[in-house]
PDB file of C-alpha atoms in Angstrom:
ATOM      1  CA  UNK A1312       0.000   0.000   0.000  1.00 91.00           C
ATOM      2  CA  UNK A1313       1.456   3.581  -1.139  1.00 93.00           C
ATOM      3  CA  UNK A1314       0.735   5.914   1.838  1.00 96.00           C
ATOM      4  CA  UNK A1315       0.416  10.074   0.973  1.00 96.00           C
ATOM      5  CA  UNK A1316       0.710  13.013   2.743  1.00 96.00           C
ATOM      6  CA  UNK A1317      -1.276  15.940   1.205  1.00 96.00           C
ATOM      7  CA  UNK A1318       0.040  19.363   2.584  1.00 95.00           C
ATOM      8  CA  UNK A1319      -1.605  22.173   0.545  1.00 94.00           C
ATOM      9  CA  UNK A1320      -3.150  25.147   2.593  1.00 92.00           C
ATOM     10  CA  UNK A1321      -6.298  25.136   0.386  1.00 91.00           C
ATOM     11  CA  UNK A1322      -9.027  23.021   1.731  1.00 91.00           C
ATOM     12  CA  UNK A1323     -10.052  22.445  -1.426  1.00 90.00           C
ATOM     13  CA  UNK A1324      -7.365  21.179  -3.436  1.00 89.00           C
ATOM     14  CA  UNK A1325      -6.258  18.509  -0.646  1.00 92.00           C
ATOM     15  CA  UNK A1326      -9.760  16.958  -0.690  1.00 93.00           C
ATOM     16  CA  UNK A1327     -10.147  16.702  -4.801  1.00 91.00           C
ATOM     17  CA  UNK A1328      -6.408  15.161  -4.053  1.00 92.00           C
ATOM     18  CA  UNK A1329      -7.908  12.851  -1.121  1.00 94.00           C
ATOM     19  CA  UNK A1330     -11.223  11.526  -3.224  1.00 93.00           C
ATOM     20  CA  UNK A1331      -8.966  10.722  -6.469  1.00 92.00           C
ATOM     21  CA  UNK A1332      -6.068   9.046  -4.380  1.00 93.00           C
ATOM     22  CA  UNK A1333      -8.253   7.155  -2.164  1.00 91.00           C
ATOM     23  CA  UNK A1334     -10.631   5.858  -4.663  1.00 92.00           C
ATOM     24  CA  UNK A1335      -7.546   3.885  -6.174  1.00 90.00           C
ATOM     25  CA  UNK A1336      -6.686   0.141  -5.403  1.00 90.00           C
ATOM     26  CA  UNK A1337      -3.146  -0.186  -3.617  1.00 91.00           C
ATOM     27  CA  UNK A1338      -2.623   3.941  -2.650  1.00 93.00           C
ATOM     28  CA  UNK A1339      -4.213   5.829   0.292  1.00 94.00           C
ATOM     29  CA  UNK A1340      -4.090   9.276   2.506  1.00 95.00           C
ATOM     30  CA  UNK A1341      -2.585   8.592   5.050  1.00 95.00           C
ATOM     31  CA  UNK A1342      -2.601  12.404   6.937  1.00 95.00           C
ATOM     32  CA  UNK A1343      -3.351  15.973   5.590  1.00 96.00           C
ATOM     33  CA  UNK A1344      -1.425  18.663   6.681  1.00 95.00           C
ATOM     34  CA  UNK A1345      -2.150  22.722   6.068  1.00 93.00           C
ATOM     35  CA  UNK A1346       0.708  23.936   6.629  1.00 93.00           C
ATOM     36  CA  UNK A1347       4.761  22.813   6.253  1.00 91.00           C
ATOM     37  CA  UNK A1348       5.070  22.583   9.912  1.00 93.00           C
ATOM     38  CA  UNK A1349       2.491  20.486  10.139  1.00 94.00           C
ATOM     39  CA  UNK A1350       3.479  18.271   7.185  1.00 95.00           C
ATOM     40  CA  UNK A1351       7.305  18.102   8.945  1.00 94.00           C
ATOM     41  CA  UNK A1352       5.753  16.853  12.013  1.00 94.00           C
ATOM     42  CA  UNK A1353       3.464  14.502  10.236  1.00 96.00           C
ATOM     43  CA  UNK A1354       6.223  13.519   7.815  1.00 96.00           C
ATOM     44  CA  UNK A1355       8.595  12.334  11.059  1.00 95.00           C
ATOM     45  CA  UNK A1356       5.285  10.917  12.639  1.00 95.00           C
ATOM     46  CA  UNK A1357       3.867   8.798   9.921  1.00 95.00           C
ATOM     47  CA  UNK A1358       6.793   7.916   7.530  1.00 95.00           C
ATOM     48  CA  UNK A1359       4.302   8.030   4.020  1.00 96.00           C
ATOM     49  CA  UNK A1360       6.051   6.542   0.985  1.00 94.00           C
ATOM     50  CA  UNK A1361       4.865  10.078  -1.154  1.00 94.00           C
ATOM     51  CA  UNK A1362       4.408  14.155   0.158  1.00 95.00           C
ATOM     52  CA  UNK A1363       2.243  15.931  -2.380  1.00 94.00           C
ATOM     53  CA  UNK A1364       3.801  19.290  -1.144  1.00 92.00           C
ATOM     54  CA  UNK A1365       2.664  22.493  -1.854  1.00 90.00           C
ATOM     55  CA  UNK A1366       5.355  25.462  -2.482  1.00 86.00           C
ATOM     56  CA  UNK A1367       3.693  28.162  -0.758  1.00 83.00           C
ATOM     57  CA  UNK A1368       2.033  27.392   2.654  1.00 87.00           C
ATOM     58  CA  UNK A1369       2.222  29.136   6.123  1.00 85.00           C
ATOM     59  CA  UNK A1370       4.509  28.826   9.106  1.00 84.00           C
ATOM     60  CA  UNK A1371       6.902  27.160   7.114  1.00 87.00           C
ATOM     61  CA  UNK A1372       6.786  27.018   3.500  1.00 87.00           C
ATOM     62  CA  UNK A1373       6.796  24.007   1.111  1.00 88.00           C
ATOM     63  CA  UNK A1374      10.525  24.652   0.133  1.00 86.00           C
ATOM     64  CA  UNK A1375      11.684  24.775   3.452  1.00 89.00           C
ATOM     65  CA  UNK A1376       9.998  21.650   4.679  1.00 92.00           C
ATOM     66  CA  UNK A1377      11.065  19.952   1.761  1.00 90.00           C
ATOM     67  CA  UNK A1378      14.775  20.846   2.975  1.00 89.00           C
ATOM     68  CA  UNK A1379      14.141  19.097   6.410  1.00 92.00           C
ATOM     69  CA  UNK A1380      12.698  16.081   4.999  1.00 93.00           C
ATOM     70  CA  UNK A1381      15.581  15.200   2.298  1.00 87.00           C
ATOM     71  CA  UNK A1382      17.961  16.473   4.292  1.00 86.00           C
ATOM     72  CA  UNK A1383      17.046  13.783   7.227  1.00 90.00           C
ATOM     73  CA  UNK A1384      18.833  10.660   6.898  1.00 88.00           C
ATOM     74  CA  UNK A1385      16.055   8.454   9.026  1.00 91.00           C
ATOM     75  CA  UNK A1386      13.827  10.147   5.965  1.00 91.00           C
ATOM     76  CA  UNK A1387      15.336   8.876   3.067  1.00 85.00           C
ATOM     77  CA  UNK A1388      13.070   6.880   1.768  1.00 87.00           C
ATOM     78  CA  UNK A1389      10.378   9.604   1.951  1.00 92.00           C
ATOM     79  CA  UNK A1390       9.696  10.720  -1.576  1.00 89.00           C
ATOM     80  CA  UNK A1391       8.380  14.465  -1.846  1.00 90.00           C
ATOM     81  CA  UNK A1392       6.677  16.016  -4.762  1.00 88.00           C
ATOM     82  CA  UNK A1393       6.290  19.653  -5.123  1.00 84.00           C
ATOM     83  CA  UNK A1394       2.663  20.713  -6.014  1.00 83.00           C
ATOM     84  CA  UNK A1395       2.276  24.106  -8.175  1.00 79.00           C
ATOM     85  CA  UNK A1396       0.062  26.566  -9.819  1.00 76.00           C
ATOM     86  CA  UNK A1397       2.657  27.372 -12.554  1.00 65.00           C
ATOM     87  CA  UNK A1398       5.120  24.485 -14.659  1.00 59.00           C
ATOM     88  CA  UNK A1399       8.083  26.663 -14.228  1.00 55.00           C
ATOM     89  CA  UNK A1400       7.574  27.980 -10.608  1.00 54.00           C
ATOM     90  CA  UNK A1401      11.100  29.686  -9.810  1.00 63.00           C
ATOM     91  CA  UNK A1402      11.077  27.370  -6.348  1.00 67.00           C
ATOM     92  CA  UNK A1403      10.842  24.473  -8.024  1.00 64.00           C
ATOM     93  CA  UNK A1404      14.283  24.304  -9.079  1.00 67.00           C
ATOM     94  CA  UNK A1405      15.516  24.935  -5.789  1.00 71.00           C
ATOM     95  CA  UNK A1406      13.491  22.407  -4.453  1.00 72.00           C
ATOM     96  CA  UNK A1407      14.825  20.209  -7.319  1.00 72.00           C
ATOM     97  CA  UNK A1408      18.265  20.673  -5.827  1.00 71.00           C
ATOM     98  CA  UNK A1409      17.452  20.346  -2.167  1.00 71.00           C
ATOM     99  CA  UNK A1410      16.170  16.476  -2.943  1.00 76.00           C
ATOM    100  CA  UNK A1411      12.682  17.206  -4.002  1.00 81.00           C
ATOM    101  CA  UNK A1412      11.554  14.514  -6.605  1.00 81.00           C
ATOM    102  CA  UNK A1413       9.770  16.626  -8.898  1.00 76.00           C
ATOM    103  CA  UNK A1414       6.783  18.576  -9.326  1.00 77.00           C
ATOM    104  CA  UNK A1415       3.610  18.392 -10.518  1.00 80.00           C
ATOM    105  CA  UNK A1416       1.016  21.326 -11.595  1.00 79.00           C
ATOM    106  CA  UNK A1417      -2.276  21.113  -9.755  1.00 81.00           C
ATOM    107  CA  UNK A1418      -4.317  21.033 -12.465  1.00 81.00           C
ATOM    108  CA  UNK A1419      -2.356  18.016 -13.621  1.00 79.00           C
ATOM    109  CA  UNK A1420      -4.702  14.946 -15.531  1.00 83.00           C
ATOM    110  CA  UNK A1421      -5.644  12.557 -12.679  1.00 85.00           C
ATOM    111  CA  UNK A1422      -3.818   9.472 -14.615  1.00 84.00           C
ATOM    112  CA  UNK A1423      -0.723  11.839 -14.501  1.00 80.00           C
ATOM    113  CA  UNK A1424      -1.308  12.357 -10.782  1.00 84.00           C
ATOM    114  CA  UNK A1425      -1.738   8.772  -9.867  1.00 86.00           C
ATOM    115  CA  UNK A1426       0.851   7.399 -12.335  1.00 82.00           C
ATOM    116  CA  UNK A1427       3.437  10.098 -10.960  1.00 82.00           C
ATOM    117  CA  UNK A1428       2.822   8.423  -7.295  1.00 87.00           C
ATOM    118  CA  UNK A1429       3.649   5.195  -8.068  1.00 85.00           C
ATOM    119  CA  UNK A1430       6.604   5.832 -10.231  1.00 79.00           C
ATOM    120  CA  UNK A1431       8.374   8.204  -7.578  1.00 80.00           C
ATOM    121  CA  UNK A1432       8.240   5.408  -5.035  1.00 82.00           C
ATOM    122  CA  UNK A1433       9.569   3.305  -7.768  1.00 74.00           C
ATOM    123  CA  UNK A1434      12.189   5.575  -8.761  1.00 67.00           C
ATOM    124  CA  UNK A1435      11.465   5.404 -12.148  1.00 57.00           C
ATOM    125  CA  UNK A1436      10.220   9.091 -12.887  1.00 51.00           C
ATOM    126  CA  UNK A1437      11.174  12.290 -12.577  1.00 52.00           C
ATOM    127  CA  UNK A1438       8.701  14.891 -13.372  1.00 54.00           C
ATOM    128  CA  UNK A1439       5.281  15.893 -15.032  1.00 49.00           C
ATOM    129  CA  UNK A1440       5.991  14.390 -18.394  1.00 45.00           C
ATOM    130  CA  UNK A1441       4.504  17.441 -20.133  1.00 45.00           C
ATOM    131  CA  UNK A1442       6.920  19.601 -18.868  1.00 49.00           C
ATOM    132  CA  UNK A1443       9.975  17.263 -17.952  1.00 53.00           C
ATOM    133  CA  UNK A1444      12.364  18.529 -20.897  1.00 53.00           C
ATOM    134  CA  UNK A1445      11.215  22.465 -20.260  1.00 57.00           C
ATOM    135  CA  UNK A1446      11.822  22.238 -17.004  1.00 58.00           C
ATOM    136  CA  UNK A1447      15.530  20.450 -17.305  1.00 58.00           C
ATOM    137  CA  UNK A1448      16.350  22.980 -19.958  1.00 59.00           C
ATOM    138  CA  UNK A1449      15.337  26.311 -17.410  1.00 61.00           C
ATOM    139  CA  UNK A1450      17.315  24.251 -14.504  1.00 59.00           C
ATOM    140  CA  UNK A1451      19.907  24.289 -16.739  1.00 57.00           C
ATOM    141  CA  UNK A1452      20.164  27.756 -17.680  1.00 62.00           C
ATOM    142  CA  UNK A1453      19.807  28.780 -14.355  1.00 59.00           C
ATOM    143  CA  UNK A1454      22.472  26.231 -12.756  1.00 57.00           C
ATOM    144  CA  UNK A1455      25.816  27.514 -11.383  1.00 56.00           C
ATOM    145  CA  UNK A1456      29.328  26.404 -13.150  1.00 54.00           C
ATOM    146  CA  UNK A1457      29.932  22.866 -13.337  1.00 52.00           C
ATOM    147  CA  UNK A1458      31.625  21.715 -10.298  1.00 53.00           C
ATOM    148  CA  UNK A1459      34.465  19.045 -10.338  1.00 48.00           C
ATOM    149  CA  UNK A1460      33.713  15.974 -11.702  1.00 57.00           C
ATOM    150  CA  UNK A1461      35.479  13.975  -9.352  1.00 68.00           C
ATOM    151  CA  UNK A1462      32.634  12.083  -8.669  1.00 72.00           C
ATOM    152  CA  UNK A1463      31.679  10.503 -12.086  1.00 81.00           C
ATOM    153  CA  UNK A1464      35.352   8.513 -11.617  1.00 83.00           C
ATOM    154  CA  UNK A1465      32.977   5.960 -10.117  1.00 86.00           C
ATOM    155  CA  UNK A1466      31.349   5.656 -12.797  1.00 90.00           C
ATOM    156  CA  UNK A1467      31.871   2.846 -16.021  1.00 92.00           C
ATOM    157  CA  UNK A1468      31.887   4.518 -19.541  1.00 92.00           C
ATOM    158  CA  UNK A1469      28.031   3.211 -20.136  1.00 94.00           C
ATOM    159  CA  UNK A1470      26.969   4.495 -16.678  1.00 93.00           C
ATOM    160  CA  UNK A1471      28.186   7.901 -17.684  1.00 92.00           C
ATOM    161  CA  UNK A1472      26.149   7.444 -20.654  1.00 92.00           C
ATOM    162  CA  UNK A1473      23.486   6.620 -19.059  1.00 92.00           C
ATOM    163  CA  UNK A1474      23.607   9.618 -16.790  1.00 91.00           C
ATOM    164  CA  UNK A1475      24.103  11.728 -19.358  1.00 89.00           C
ATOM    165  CA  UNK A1476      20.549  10.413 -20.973  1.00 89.00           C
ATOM    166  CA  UNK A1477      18.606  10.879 -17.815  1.00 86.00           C
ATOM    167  CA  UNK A1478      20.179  14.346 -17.345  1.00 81.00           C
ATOM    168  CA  UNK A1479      18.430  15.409 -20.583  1.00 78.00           C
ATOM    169  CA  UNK A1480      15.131  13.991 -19.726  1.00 76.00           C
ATOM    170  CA  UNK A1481      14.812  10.490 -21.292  1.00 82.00           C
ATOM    171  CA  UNK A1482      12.825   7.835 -19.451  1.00 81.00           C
ATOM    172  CA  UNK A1483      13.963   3.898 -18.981  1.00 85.00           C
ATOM    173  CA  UNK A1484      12.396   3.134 -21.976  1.00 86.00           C
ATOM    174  CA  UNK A1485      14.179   5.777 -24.073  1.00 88.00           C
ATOM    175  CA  UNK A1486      17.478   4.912 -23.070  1.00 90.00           C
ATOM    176  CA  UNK A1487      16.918   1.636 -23.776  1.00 91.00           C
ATOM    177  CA  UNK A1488      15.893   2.602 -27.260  1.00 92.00           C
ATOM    178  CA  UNK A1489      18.558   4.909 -27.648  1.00 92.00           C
ATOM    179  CA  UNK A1490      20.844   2.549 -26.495  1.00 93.00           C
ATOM    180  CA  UNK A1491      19.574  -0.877 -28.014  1.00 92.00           C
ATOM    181  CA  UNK A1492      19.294  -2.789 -24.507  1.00 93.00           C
ATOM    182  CA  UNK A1493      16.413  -3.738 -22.101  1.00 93.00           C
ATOM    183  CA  UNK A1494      14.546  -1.705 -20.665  1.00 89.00           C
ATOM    184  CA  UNK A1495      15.268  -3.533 -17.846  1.00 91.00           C
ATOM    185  CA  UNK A1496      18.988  -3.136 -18.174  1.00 93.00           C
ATOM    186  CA  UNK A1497      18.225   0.318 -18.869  1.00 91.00           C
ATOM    187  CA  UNK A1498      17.245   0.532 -15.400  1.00 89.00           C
ATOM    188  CA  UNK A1499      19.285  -1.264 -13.681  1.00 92.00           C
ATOM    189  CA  UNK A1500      22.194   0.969 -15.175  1.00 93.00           C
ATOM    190  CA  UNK A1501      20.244   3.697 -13.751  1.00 91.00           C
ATOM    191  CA  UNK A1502      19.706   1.927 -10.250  1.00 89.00           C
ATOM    192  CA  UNK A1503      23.513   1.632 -10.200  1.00 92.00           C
ATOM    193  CA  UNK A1504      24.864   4.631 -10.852  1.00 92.00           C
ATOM    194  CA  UNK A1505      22.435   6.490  -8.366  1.00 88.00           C
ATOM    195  CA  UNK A1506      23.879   4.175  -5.594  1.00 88.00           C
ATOM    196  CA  UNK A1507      27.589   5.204  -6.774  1.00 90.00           C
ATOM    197  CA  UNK A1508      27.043   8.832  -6.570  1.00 88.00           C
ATOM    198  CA  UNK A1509      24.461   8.719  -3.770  1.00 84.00           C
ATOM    199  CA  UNK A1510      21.296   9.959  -5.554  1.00 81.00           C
ATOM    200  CA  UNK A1511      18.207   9.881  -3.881  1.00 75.00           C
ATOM    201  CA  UNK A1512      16.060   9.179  -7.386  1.00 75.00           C
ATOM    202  CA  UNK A1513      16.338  10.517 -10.837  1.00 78.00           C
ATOM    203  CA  UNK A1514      15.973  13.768 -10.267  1.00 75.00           C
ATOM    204  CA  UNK A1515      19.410  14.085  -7.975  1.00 77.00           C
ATOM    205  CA  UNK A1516      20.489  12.355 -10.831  1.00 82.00           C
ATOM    206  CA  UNK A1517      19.541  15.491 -13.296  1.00 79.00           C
ATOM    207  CA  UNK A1518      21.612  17.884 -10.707  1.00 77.00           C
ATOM    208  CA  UNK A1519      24.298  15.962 -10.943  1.00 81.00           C
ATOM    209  CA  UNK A1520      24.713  15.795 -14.451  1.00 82.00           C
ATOM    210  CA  UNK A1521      24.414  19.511 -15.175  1.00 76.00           C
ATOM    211  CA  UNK A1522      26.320  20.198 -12.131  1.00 76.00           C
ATOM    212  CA  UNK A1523      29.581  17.726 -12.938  1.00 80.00           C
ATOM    213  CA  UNK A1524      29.815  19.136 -16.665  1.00 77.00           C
ATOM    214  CA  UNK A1525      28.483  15.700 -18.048  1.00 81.00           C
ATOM    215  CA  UNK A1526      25.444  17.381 -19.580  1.00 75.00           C
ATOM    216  CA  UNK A1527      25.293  21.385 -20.492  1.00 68.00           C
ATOM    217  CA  UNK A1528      22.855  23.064 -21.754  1.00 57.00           C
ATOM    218  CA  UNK A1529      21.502  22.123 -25.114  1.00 56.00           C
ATOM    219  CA  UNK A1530      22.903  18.766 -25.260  1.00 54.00           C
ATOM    220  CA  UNK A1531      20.552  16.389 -27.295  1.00 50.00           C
ATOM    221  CA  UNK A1532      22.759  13.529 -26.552  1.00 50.00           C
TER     222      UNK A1532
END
């Protein structure tokens, strides 16, 4: 059973969230929260797989619970997914960096919505696929100088290559493609070389790439 925390400060939104989450075999609510302190404290509480996190909420916002909950170690395995108005919300990419693994607009499809919470906790997505590539290309343009690549030593030659495919937005099935393997291989190449560098999911795995140099922007691969 997938267990969600909704922590939006509108009423509203979190119960359309709640009737279209609970209504699904496998996935239920397990708290809602109105605020980001109240989502933190829940969070620590209740250990759900998924946070449907809101950016802008009271006491403490959505960016800077989002922080605390990545940034916990005995939270690691809580996956947190920014909830917006607009696809290219300036926090996002912040929250991008600080763990967060992705975002999705609230007026998302509700497939989108449902598939996005079982693919975070499977580690196999990254963002709203509408927007994945336009949001990778801002992040990009925004990001700082590569730092040293130091890290991507660890890495074999077709690990690199791999990274370098998720960095610009390809899914498990388009590497594969790309590359002529498995999808399953695919994946597991994936799996890999976010437990070499440390990545919580894919989108760590973005960051990384833009920020080592292995992907710049307006790289097609």
């Amino acid at each position: 059973m997938i267990r969600v925390l909704l922590a939006d400060d509108q009423s509203l939104v979190r119960a359309g969230f709640r009737a279209l989450l609970d209504a699904q075999p496998g996935i239920e609510v397990a708290a809602e929260a109105s605020d980001g302190d109240d989502a933190l404290h829940k969070v620590r509480e209740l250990r759900p797989d998924v946070v449907l996190m809101d950016i802008r909420m009271p006491l403490l916002d959505g960016l800077a619970a989002t922080r605390r909950i990545t940034q916990d170690p005995e939270l690691r395995d809580v996956k947190v997914v920014m909830l917006t108005t607009f696809e290219l919300d300036e926090y996002v990419f912040e929250a991008i960096r600080s763990g967060a693994s992705g975002f999705l607009v609230k007026d998302t499809e509700p497939d989108e919505l449902l598939r996005a919470v079982r693919a975070v906790v499977d580690g196999d997505a990254l963002l709203s696929p509408g927007v994945t590539r336009r949001l990778i290309a801002e992040f990009a343009a925004r990001s700082k100088e590569p730092a040293a690549a130091d890290a991507l030593a660890r890495l074999t030659e077709r690990e690199r290559e791999v990274m370098a495919l998720v960095g610009i937005g390809l899914s498990n099935e388009e590497i594969a493609r790309r590359l002529v393997v498995s999808p399953l291989t695919a994946k597991t190449h994936v799996s890999r070389t976010m437990v070499k560098l440390g990545a919580r999911d894919r989108a760590q795995l973005v960051v990384l790439a833009y920020e080592s140099g292995l992907v710049r922007p307006g790289w097609l691969g």
